[in-house]
mmCIF file of C-alpha atoms in Angstrom:
data_model
loop_
_atom_site.group_PDB
_atom_site.id
_atom_site.type_symbol
_atom_site.label_atom_id
_atom_site.label_comp_id
_atom_site.label_asym_id
_atom_site.label_seq_id
_atom_site.Cartn_x
_atom_site.Cartn_y
_atom_site.Cartn_z
ATOM 1 C CA MET A 12 -0.194 0.090 0.048
ATOM 2 C CA VAL A 13 3.100 2.343 0.517
ATOM 3 C CA VAL A 14 4.753 1.436 -2.666
ATOM 4 C CA VAL A 15 1.085 1.924 -5.044
ATOM 5 C CA LEU A 16 0.276 5.327 -2.563
ATOM 6 C CA SER A 17 3.194 6.910 -2.798
ATOM 7 C CA THR A 18 4.320 6.604 -6.354
ATOM 8 C CA VAL A 19 0.686 7.744 -7.509
ATOM 9 C CA GLN A 20 1.240 10.562 -5.219
ATOM 10 C CA ILE A 21 4.092 11.861 -7.556
ATOM 11 C CA VAL A 22 2.111 11.451 -10.316
ATOM 12 C CA SER A 23 -0.800 13.711 -9.194
ATOM 13 C CA TRP A 24 1.009 15.765 -7.381
ATOM 14 C CA GLY A 25 3.205 16.875 -10.318
ATOM 15 C CA VAL A 26 0.198 16.669 -12.565
ATOM 16 C CA LEU A 27 -2.321 18.358 -10.636
ATOM 17 C CA TYR A 28 -0.399 20.989 -8.681
ATOM 18 C CA TYR A 29 3.463 21.064 -10.111
ATOM 19 C CA ALA A 30 2.978 21.539 -13.604
ATOM 20 C CA PHE A 31 1.563 24.763 -13.214
ATOM 21 C CA ALA A 32 4.376 26.381 -11.782
ATOM 22 C CA ALA A 33 6.352 25.061 -14.625
ATOM 23 C CA LEU A 34 3.844 26.034 -16.713
ATOM 24 C CA GLN A 35 2.268 29.061 -15.623
ATOM 25 C CA SER A 36 4.123 31.919 -17.173
ATOM 26 C CA SER A 37 3.931 30.241 -20.389
ATOM 27 C CA ILE A 38 0.338 30.490 -19.811
ATOM 28 C CA THR A 39 0.266 33.704 -19.569
ATOM 29 C CA ALA A 40 2.403 34.632 -22.549
ATOM 30 C CA ASP A 41 0.967 33.072 -24.964
ATOM 31 C CA THR A 42 -2.689 32.822 -24.397
ATOM 32 C CA GLY A 43 -2.153 36.989 -23.098
ATOM 33 C CA TRP A 44 -4.331 36.499 -19.953
ATOM 34 C CA SER A 45 -2.841 38.350 -16.996
ATOM 35 C CA ALA A 46 -0.889 36.405 -14.496
ATOM 36 C CA VAL A 47 -3.170 37.433 -11.692
ATOM 37 C CA ALA A 48 -6.001 36.197 -13.712
ATOM 38 C CA VAL A 49 -4.094 32.710 -14.316
ATOM 39 C CA THR A 50 -2.858 32.082 -10.688
ATOM 40 C CA GLY A 51 -6.217 32.935 -9.726
ATOM 41 C CA ALA A 52 -7.352 30.329 -11.462
ATOM 42 C CA PHE A 53 -5.043 27.642 -9.376
ATOM 43 C CA SER A 54 -6.279 28.961 -6.245
ATOM 44 C CA THR A 55 -9.454 28.737 -6.958
ATOM 45 C CA ALA A 56 -8.955 25.454 -7.124
ATOM 46 C CA GLN A 57 -7.027 24.784 -4.080
ATOM 47 C CA LEU A 58 -10.183 26.590 -2.439
ATOM 48 C CA VAL A 59 -12.749 24.171 -3.845
ATOM 49 C CA SER A 60 -10.172 21.452 -2.812
ATOM 50 C CA GLY A 61 -10.569 22.083 0.682
ATOM 51 C CA ILE A 62 -14.306 22.678 0.525
ATOM 52 C CA VAL A 63 -14.754 18.712 -0.930
ATOM 53 C CA GLY A 64 -12.784 17.702 0.825
ATOM 54 C CA VAL A 65 -15.082 18.083 3.844
ATOM 55 C CA ARG A 66 -17.503 15.156 1.787
ATOM 56 C CA VAL A 67 -14.518 13.423 0.702
ATOM 57 C CA GLY A 68 -13.385 12.689 4.059
ATOM 58 C CA ARG A 69 -16.880 11.311 5.564
ATOM 59 C CA ARG A 70 -16.475 9.198 1.683
ATOM 60 C CA LEU A 71 -13.089 8.047 2.515
ATOM 61 C CA ASP A 72 -14.336 6.458 5.863
ATOM 62 C CA ASP A 73 -17.262 4.928 4.895
ATOM 63 C CA VAL A 74 -16.013 3.128 1.641
ATOM 64 C CA GLY A 75 -12.076 3.228 1.677
ATOM 65 C CA PRO A 76 -9.629 4.596 -0.817
ATOM 66 C CA ARG A 77 -10.243 2.203 -3.172
ATOM 67 C CA ARG A 78 -13.140 3.604 -4.825
ATOM 68 C CA VAL A 79 -12.540 7.510 -4.222
ATOM 69 C CA MET A 80 -9.028 7.981 -5.466
ATOM 70 C CA THR A 81 -9.971 6.002 -8.551
ATOM 71 C CA GLY A 82 -12.961 8.066 -8.979
ATOM 72 C CA ALA A 83 -10.860 11.192 -8.557
ATOM 73 C CA SER A 84 -8.307 10.279 -11.033
ATOM 74 C CA LEU A 85 -10.924 9.759 -13.584
ATOM 75 C CA LEU A 86 -12.448 12.767 -13.042
ATOM 76 C CA ALA A 87 -9.411 14.840 -13.579
ATOM 77 C CA ILE A 88 -8.413 13.575 -17.067
ATOM 78 C CA PRO A 89 -11.881 15.448 -18.254
ATOM 79 C CA GLU A 90 -11.172 18.209 -15.881
ATOM 80 C CA VAL A 91 -6.801 18.722 -17.496
ATOM 81 C CA LEU A 92 -8.009 18.384 -20.694
ATOM 82 C CA ALA A 93 -10.479 21.450 -20.187
ATOM 83 C CA VAL A 94 -7.294 23.238 -18.861
ATOM 84 C CA ALA A 95 -5.179 22.444 -21.429
ATOM 85 C CA LEU A 96 -7.763 22.653 -23.915
ATOM 86 C CA ALA A 97 -9.484 26.134 -22.540
ATOM 87 C CA PRO A 98 -10.165 28.792 -25.424
ATOM 88 C CA THR A 99 -11.170 31.550 -23.073
ATOM 89 C CA LEU A 100 -10.056 32.689 -19.294
ATOM 90 C CA ALA A 101 -13.785 31.551 -18.448
ATOM 91 C CA VAL A 102 -13.481 27.471 -19.201
ATOM 92 C CA PHE A 103 -9.868 27.792 -18.213
ATOM 93 C CA TYR A 104 -11.098 28.753 -14.670
ATOM 94 C CA VAL A 105 -13.987 26.128 -14.913
ATOM 95 C CA GLY A 106 -11.267 23.549 -15.848
ATOM 96 C CA TRP A 107 -8.990 24.180 -12.708
ATOM 97 C CA ILE A 108 -12.931 25.026 -10.106
ATOM 98 C CA LEU A 109 -13.408 20.894 -11.368
ATOM 99 C CA THR A 110 -9.777 19.726 -11.293
ATOM 100 C CA GLY A 111 -10.198 20.782 -7.428
ATOM 101 C CA ALA A 112 -12.624 18.788 -6.765
ATOM 102 C CA ALA A 113 -10.800 15.966 -7.986
ATOM 103 C CA MET A 114 -7.092 17.344 -6.190
ATOM 104 C CA ALA A 115 -9.882 16.439 -2.643
ATOM 105 C CA GLY A 116 -9.462 12.786 -3.653
ATOM 106 C CA THR A 117 -6.377 12.417 -4.668
ATOM 107 C CA LEU A 118 -3.422 14.667 -2.875
ATOM 108 C CA TYR A 119 -2.109 14.101 0.500
ATOM 109 C CA PRO A 120 -5.784 13.797 2.906
ATOM 110 C CA ALA A 121 -6.754 10.620 0.883
ATOM 111 C CA ALA A 122 -3.550 8.897 1.513
ATOM 112 C CA PHE A 123 -3.022 9.951 4.786
ATOM 113 C CA ALA A 124 -6.519 8.672 5.633
ATOM 114 C CA ALA A 125 -5.477 5.617 3.854
ATOM 115 C CA LEU A 126 -2.337 4.673 5.096
ATOM 116 C CA THR A 127 -3.679 6.136 8.503
ATOM 117 C CA ARG A 128 -6.075 2.894 9.235
ATOM 118 C CA TRP A 129 -4.222 0.303 7.137
ATOM 119 C CA GLY A 130 -1.290 1.186 8.874
ATOM 120 C CA GLY A 131 -2.185 0.241 12.485
ATOM 121 C CA PRO A 132 1.421 0.740 15.045
ATOM 122 C CA ARG A 133 3.093 1.332 12.310
ATOM 123 C CA ARG A 134 1.517 4.037 10.449
ATOM 124 C CA VAL A 135 4.221 7.103 11.154
ATOM 125 C CA ARG A 136 6.863 5.014 9.529
ATOM 126 C CA ALA A 137 4.581 4.430 6.282
ATOM 127 C CA LEU A 138 3.160 8.480 6.194
ATOM 128 C CA THR A 139 6.917 9.405 6.473
ATOM 129 C CA THR A 140 7.912 6.909 3.286
ATOM 130 C CA LEU A 141 4.910 8.485 1.513
ATOM 131 C CA THR A 142 6.205 12.210 1.775
ATOM 132 C CA LEU A 143 9.543 11.255 1.433
ATOM 133 C CA VAL A 144 8.696 9.747 -1.769
ATOM 134 C CA ALA A 145 5.704 12.215 -3.012
ATOM 135 C CA GLY A 146 8.225 15.101 -2.080
ATOM 136 C CA LEU A 147 9.898 14.149 -5.593
ATOM 137 C CA ALA A 148 7.289 14.874 -7.456
ATOM 138 C CA SER A 149 8.819 18.855 -8.263
ATOM 139 C CA THR A 150 12.006 17.308 -8.559
ATOM 140 C CA VAL A 151 10.684 14.686 -10.806
ATOM 141 C CA PHE A 152 7.833 17.006 -12.962
ATOM 142 C CA ALA A 153 8.813 20.780 -12.865
ATOM 143 C CA PRO A 154 11.602 19.975 -15.016
ATOM 144 C CA LEU A 155 9.690 17.345 -17.478
ATOM 145 C CA ALA A 156 7.061 19.918 -17.297
ATOM 146 C CA ALA A 157 9.808 22.688 -18.114
ATOM 147 C CA LEU A 158 10.845 20.520 -20.740
ATOM 148 C CA LEU A 159 7.488 18.986 -22.431
ATOM 149 C CA ASP A 160 6.737 22.950 -23.193
ATOM 150 C CA ASP A 161 10.063 24.086 -24.925
ATOM 151 C CA ALA A 162 9.637 21.452 -27.249
ATOM 152 C CA LEU A 163 5.569 20.988 -27.403
ATOM 153 C CA GLY A 164 3.570 24.184 -26.255
ATOM 154 C CA TRP A 165 2.085 24.625 -23.003
ATOM 155 C CA ARG A 166 -0.885 22.868 -24.018
ATOM 156 C CA GLN A 167 0.583 19.596 -25.164
ATOM 157 C CA ALA A 168 2.663 19.576 -22.243
ATOM 158 C CA TYR A 169 -0.305 19.189 -19.979
ATOM 159 C CA LEU A 170 -1.679 16.369 -22.320
ATOM 160 C CA VAL A 171 0.887 14.202 -22.404
ATOM 161 C CA LEU A 172 1.452 14.480 -18.512
ATOM 162 C CA LEU A 173 -2.384 13.734 -18.462
ATOM 163 C CA GLY A 174 -1.291 10.446 -19.765
ATOM 164 C CA GLY A 175 0.175 10.442 -16.503
ATOM 165 C CA LEU A 176 -3.745 10.044 -14.876
ATOM 166 C CA VAL A 177 -4.829 7.695 -17.611
ATOM 167 C CA VAL A 178 -1.917 4.979 -17.328
ATOM 168 C CA VAL A 179 -0.097 5.636 -13.269
ATOM 169 C CA THR A 180 -2.658 6.487 -11.502
ATOM 170 C CA VAL A 181 -5.503 5.145 -12.494
ATOM 171 C CA PRO A 182 -5.264 1.197 -12.501
ATOM 172 C CA LEU A 183 -2.780 1.427 -9.711
ATOM 173 C CA HIS A 184 -5.819 3.346 -7.307
ATOM 174 C CA TRP A 185 -8.307 0.412 -8.881
ATOM 175 C CA TRP A 186 -6.357 -2.441 -8.444
ATOM 176 C CA GLY A 187 -3.488 -1.219 -5.884
ATOM 177 C CA LEU A 188 -5.473 -0.747 -3.099
ATOM 178 C CA ALA A 189 -8.107 -3.450 -3.154
ATOM 179 C CA HIS A 190 -7.476 -4.176 0.671
ATOM 180 C CA PRO A 191 -10.218 -5.033 3.228
ATOM 181 C CA TRP A 192 -11.904 -1.396 4.681
ATOM 182 C CA ARG A 193 -14.489 -1.247 7.710
ATOM 183 C CA PRO A 194 -16.574 1.241 7.109
ATOM 184 C CA VAL A 195 -17.257 3.767 9.784
ATOM 185 C CA HIS A 196 -21.036 4.945 11.604
ATOM 186 C CA HIS A 197 -20.488 8.214 12.741
ATOM 187 C CA ASP A 198 -23.005 8.621 15.141
ATOM 188 C CA ASP A 199 -21.085 5.571 16.806
ATOM 189 C CA PRO A 200 -18.921 6.057 19.579
ATOM 190 C CA GLY A 201 -15.340 5.511 17.919
ATOM 191 C CA THR A 202 -12.991 7.902 18.782
ATOM 192 C CA ARG A 203 -10.318 6.998 21.206
ATOM 193 C CA HIS A 204 -12.145 8.844 24.060
ATOM 194 C CA GLY A 205 -16.008 7.706 23.203
ATOM 195 C CA ALA A 206 -16.901 10.443 21.501
ATOM 196 C CA THR A 207 -18.668 11.069 18.252
ATOM 197 C CA ALA A 208 -17.011 12.724 15.317
ATOM 198 C CA GLY A 209 -19.481 15.222 15.388
ATOM 199 C CA ALA A 210 -18.697 15.801 18.797
ATOM 200 C CA VAL A 211 -14.898 15.664 19.032
ATOM 201 C CA ALA A 212 -15.470 18.626 15.677
ATOM 202 C CA ARG A 213 -17.242 21.077 18.215
ATOM 203 C CA SER A 214 -14.969 20.800 20.767
ATOM 204 C CA ALA A 215 -12.775 23.254 21.705
ATOM 205 C CA PRO A 216 -9.228 21.453 20.969
ATOM 206 C CA PHE A 217 -10.266 20.738 17.385
ATOM 207 C CA VAL A 218 -11.371 24.002 16.974
ATOM 208 C CA LEU A 219 -8.229 25.413 17.770
ATOM 209 C CA LEU A 220 -6.684 23.205 16.222
ATOM 210 C CA ALA A 221 -8.141 23.707 12.810
ATOM 211 C CA ALA A 222 -7.525 27.618 13.425
ATOM 212 C CA ALA A 223 -3.776 27.016 13.949
ATOM 213 C CA ASN A 224 -3.208 24.842 11.092
ATOM 214 C CA ALA A 225 -4.947 27.495 8.860
ATOM 215 C CA LEU A 226 -2.792 30.861 10.831
ATOM 216 C CA THR A 227 0.500 27.747 9.647
ATOM 217 C CA ALA A 228 -0.597 27.158 5.965
ATOM 218 C CA LEU A 229 -0.900 31.041 5.417
ATOM 219 C CA ALA A 230 2.466 31.487 7.236
ATOM 220 C CA VAL A 231 4.353 28.851 5.659
ATOM 221 C CA PHE A 232 2.845 29.400 2.038
ATOM 222 C CA ALA A 233 3.361 32.686 2.134
ATOM 223 C CA VAL A 234 7.048 32.784 3.033
ATOM 224 C CA VAL A 235 7.598 30.071 0.430
ATOM 225 C CA ILE A 236 5.935 31.572 -2.860
ATOM 226 C CA ASN A 237 7.371 34.848 -1.630
ATOM 227 C CA LEU A 238 10.889 33.705 -0.262
ATOM 228 C CA VAL A 239 13.040 34.474 -3.722
ATOM 229 C CA PRO A 240 11.580 37.930 -4.201
ATOM 230 C CA MET A 241 12.539 38.369 -0.272
ATOM 231 C CA LEU A 242 16.235 37.139 -0.388
ATOM 232 C CA VAL A 243 16.723 39.432 -3.554
ATOM 233 C CA GLU A 244 15.546 42.290 -1.991
ATOM 234 C CA GLN A 245 17.993 41.175 1.096
ATOM 235 C CA GLY A 246 20.817 41.781 -1.823
ATOM 236 C CA MET A 247 21.319 38.145 -3.057
ATOM 237 C CA SER A 248 21.083 37.309 -7.345
ATOM 238 C CA ARG A 249 17.588 35.781 -8.665
ATOM 239 C CA ASN A 250 19.646 32.589 -9.173
ATOM 240 C CA LEU A 251 20.984 32.336 -5.839
ATOM 241 C CA ALA A 252 17.852 33.011 -4.043
ATOM 242 C CA ALA A 253 16.160 30.587 -6.426
ATOM 243 C CA LEU A 254 18.875 28.107 -4.972
ATOM 244 C CA ALA A 255 17.855 28.612 -1.704
ATOM 245 C CA LEU A 256 14.326 28.201 -2.209
ATOM 246 C CA GLY A 257 15.598 24.771 -3.367
ATOM 247 C CA LEU A 258 17.675 23.643 -0.627
ATOM 248 C CA GLY A 259 14.730 24.816 1.481
ATOM 249 C CA GLY A 260 13.487 21.319 0.254
ATOM 250 C CA VAL A 261 16.458 19.200 1.642
ATOM 251 C CA GLY A 262 15.396 20.428 4.838
ATOM 252 C CA GLN A 263 12.247 19.191 4.524
ATOM 253 C CA VAL A 264 13.782 15.893 3.758
ATOM 254 C CA VAL A 265 15.726 15.881 6.680
ATOM 255 C CA GLY A 266 12.905 16.471 9.084
ATOM 256 C CA ARG A 267 10.787 13.963 8.004
ATOM 257 C CA LEU A 268 13.663 11.380 8.502
ATOM 258 C CA GLY A 269 13.978 12.479 11.792
ATOM 259 C CA TYR A 270 10.051 12.294 12.580
ATOM 260 C CA ALA A 271 9.921 9.033 14.329
ATOM 261 C CA ARG A 272 12.122 9.904 16.987
ATOM 262 C CA PHE A 273 11.229 13.373 17.288
ATOM 263 C CA ALA A 274 7.792 11.884 18.015
ATOM 264 C CA ALA A 275 8.364 9.621 20.218
ATOM 265 C CA ALA A 276 10.553 11.398 22.593
ATOM 266 C CA THR A 277 7.979 14.710 22.655
ATOM 267 C CA SER A 278 4.289 14.609 23.879
ATOM 268 C CA VAL A 279 1.406 15.394 21.441
ATOM 269 C CA THR A 280 1.109 19.380 22.561
ATOM 270 C CA ALA A 281 4.726 19.922 22.996
ATOM 271 C CA ARG A 282 5.371 18.384 19.002
ATOM 272 C CA GLY A 283 3.153 20.673 17.536
ATOM 273 C CA VAL A 284 4.361 23.419 19.679
ATOM 274 C CA VAL A 285 7.725 23.265 18.697
ATOM 275 C CA VAL A 286 7.118 22.921 14.982
ATOM 276 C CA LEU A 287 5.254 25.777 14.512
ATOM 277 C CA ALA A 288 7.667 27.847 17.194
ATOM 278 C CA GLY A 289 10.275 26.856 14.836
ATOM 279 C CA VAL A 290 8.247 28.067 12.167
ATOM 280 C CA ALA A 291 7.864 31.333 13.815
ATOM 281 C CA VAL A 292 11.903 31.855 14.753
ATOM 282 C CA THR A 293 13.248 31.072 11.233
ATOM 283 C CA THR A 294 10.850 33.059 9.656
ATOM 284 C CA ALA A 295 11.367 36.130 11.562
ATOM 285 C CA ALA A 296 15.334 35.240 11.180
ATOM 286 C CA LEU A 297 15.441 35.440 7.909
ATOM 287 C CA ALA A 298 13.925 38.786 8.104
ATOM 288 C CA LEU A 299 16.569 40.362 10.796
ATOM 289 C CA ALA A 300 19.668 38.339 9.833
ATOM 290 C CA PRO A 301 22.310 40.155 8.007
ATOM 291 C CA ALA A 302 22.346 40.167 4.432
ATOM 292 C CA SER A 303 25.149 37.052 3.732
ATOM 293 C CA SER A 304 23.785 34.324 1.599
ATOM 294 C CA GLY A 305 25.353 31.534 3.016
ATOM 295 C CA LEU A 306 23.867 32.496 6.659
ATOM 296 C CA LEU A 307 20.551 33.314 4.573
ATOM 297 C CA ILE A 308 20.771 29.719 2.596
ATOM 298 C CA MET A 309 21.076 27.839 6.363
ATOM 299 C CA ILE A 310 18.010 29.820 7.710
ATOM 300 C CA GLY A 311 15.495 28.808 4.834
ATOM 301 C CA MET A 312 17.058 25.081 5.331
ATOM 302 C CA ALA A 313 16.358 25.158 8.735
ATOM 303 C CA LEU A 314 12.725 26.723 8.141
ATOM 304 C CA GLY A 315 12.281 23.429 5.423
ATOM 305 C CA LEU A 316 13.349 21.162 8.752
ATOM 306 C CA ALA A 317 10.247 23.144 10.092
ATOM 307 C CA ARG A 318 7.885 22.681 7.175
ATOM 308 C CA GLY A 319 9.261 19.099 6.581
ATOM 309 C CA VAL A 320 8.561 17.952 10.363
ATOM 310 C CA TYR A 321 5.278 19.608 9.834
ATOM 311 C CA THR A 322 3.621 18.748 7.594
ATOM 312 C CA LEU A 323 3.707 14.898 9.682
ATOM 313 C CA VAL A 324 2.617 16.677 12.947
ATOM 314 C CA GLN A 325 -0.808 17.625 10.921
ATOM 315 C CA ALA A 326 -0.466 14.116 9.235
ATOM 316 C CA THR A 327 -1.302 12.250 12.329
ATOM 317 C CA ALA A 328 -2.545 15.362 14.843
ATOM 318 C CA VAL A 329 -6.451 13.647 14.651
ATOM 319 C CA THR A 330 -5.000 10.113 15.598
ATOM 320 C CA ASP A 331 -2.890 10.913 18.086
ATOM 321 C CA ARG A 332 -5.717 12.997 19.755
ATOM 322 C CA TRP A 333 -8.541 10.909 18.665
ATOM 323 C CA GLY A 334 -7.373 8.210 17.110
ATOM 324 C CA PRO A 335 -8.280 6.615 13.664
ATOM 325 C CA ALA A 336 -11.514 5.854 13.903
ATOM 326 C CA SER A 337 -13.263 8.783 12.065
ATOM 327 C CA TYR A 338 -9.949 10.387 10.718
ATOM 328 C CA GLY A 339 -11.562 10.461 7.122
ATOM 329 C CA ALA A 340 -13.980 13.032 8.549
ATOM 330 C CA LEU A 341 -11.999 14.544 11.179
ATOM 331 C CA ASN A 342 -9.044 15.512 8.706
ATOM 332 C CA GLY A 343 -11.503 16.678 5.539
ATOM 333 C CA LEU A 344 -12.642 19.440 8.377
ATOM 334 C CA LEU A 345 -9.354 19.942 9.774
ATOM 335 C CA THR A 346 -7.626 20.091 6.178
ATOM 336 C CA ALA A 347 -10.238 22.550 4.553
ATOM 337 C CA PRO A 348 -8.795 25.745 6.705
ATOM 338 C CA ALA A 349 -5.733 25.376 5.926
ATOM 339 C CA LEU A 350 -6.227 24.774 2.192
ATOM 340 C CA VAL A 351 -8.057 27.986 1.963
ATOM 341 C CA ALA A 352 -5.304 29.398 3.758
ATOM 342 C CA ALA A 353 -2.990 28.033 1.709
ATOM 343 C CA ALA A 354 -4.771 29.725 -1.426
ATOM 344 C CA ALA A 355 -4.900 32.716 0.145
ATOM 345 C CA ALA A 356 -1.063 32.975 1.048
ATOM 346 C CA PRO A 357 0.649 34.201 -1.915
ATOM 347 C CA PHE A 358 -1.689 37.237 -2.450
ATOM 348 C CA ALA A 359 -1.176 37.653 1.327
ATOM 349 C CA GLY A 360 2.139 38.051 1.397
ATOM 350 C CA ALA A 361 2.052 40.648 -1.505
ATOM 351 C CA VAL A 362 -0.519 43.049 -0.031
ATOM 352 C CA LEU A 363 1.372 42.625 3.439
ATOM 353 C CA ALA A 364 5.077 43.611 2.122
ATOM 354 C CA GLU A 365 2.887 46.657 -0.062
ATOM 355 C CA LEU A 366 1.526 47.833 3.147
ATOM 356 C CA LEU A 367 4.640 47.712 5.182
ATOM 357 C CA GLY A 368 6.902 48.719 2.651
ATOM 358 C CA SER A 369 9.199 45.794 2.591
ATOM 359 C CA TRP A 370 9.445 42.404 2.122
ATOM 360 C CA ALA A 371 11.301 41.745 5.214
ATOM 361 C CA HIS A 372 9.002 43.136 7.397
ATOM 362 C CA ALA A 373 6.062 40.903 5.557
ATOM 363 C CA PHE A 374 7.807 38.209 7.033
ATOM 364 C CA LEU A 375 8.634 39.661 10.533
ATOM 365 C CA ALA A 376 4.279 40.095 10.212
ATOM 366 C CA LEU A 377 4.168 36.405 9.141
ATOM 367 C CA ALA A 378 6.567 35.020 11.699
ATOM 368 C CA GLY A 379 3.674 36.690 14.602
ATOM 369 C CA VAL A 380 1.169 34.747 12.584
ATOM 370 C CA ALA A 381 3.099 31.438 13.293
ATOM 371 C CA ALA A 382 3.755 32.217 16.595
ATOM 372 C CA LEU A 383 0.634 33.442 17.377
ATOM 373 C CA ALA A 384 -0.828 29.484 15.755
ATOM 374 C CA ALA A 385 2.067 28.000 18.326
ATOM 375 C CA VAL A 386 0.260 29.632 21.024
ATOM 376 C CA LEU A 387 -3.636 28.116 19.670
ATOM 377 C CA MET A 388 -1.679 24.581 19.504
ATOM 378 C CA ALA A 389 -0.553 24.607 22.796
ATOM 379 C CA TYR A 390 -4.307 24.374 24.108
ATOM 380 C CA ALA A 391 -5.185 22.342 20.726
ATOM 381 C CA THR A 392 -5.344 18.816 22.886
ATOM 382 C CA PRO A 393 -7.972 17.570 24.532
ATOM 383 C CA ARG A 394 -6.894 16.471 28.464
ATOM 384 C CA ALA A 395 -7.264 12.596 28.208
ATOM 385 C CA ALA A 396 -4.430 12.890 25.317
ATOM 386 C CA ARG A 397 -1.690 15.296 27.186
ATOM 387 C CA THR A 398 0.827 12.624 27.637
#
């Protein structure tokens, strides 16, 4: 199951997410649509993914990942086709809106739900492996999309990449995930402490956890998307700043490799607070550090490490507090506000920089957002799970 899900995550993230990053400028140049309008379509897809993900999470609990993820992969095929062949901006938006629905059933939340249930006591190792391997999606598909764009144009590049969904994800989801799945009845007490999924979702710790995740997503994605212009403002060349952004991915890998030991040595509350405090401190350090390229790259890698660990903190947040019984439904509710915040993050970062007069001041404000998230995380664990 880990091998199957890791493989389909690389392809799904590569085609549905990272290809856009490589093709965005070509789309704008070829169509004449503004960069804001083109980016807005992609951000809208993230919003739709968060909204639809709530329903998808409950469906995952009920019928398992095989039918849900296969259906979402099939749904993605005509949607990516619409994006690639869109004659107008309106059709382009429709394609991305529908692609957002497919994202909800193919990307991390669905895969996390599958491995959380099937992994049992080994789920942390399974989730760690998944995120490590799936992290290769940008390494593989961003340059592949760029090469296809150079050779064929962005529309044909999407059509070629679409073959990955047809040949890889659809058959692997259907035949590779044929494993027993026990349905969850959401009205029955099924969490670790006997509460129903609805009762958990209405509880103060869950609401605080969702708020902390949303604030973290806002801070992290605003920083990642706007890291290059911030470093250029600090005196770094654009190419070196891009390298610094890429090296942050190395930090993510290191963080995920060490997560199992970190989790074993910390409590549920402590690891969330420590990681979010790390995001806040490293974000502030980027803004306050002297204009030394080596130092800024090291801080960027440290921020990447915190981001890498946080991916797994978020993936295990529900099971660490309430058990795996209603993971799909609860994680869908937990992820939705974070996806909305992540979609708004690039624009929020740019607005902060304009209002505050510099990227450095914007990063300090984003560090404050992450610090607030750390405070909320300190109170986002039910009393019975604070061990």
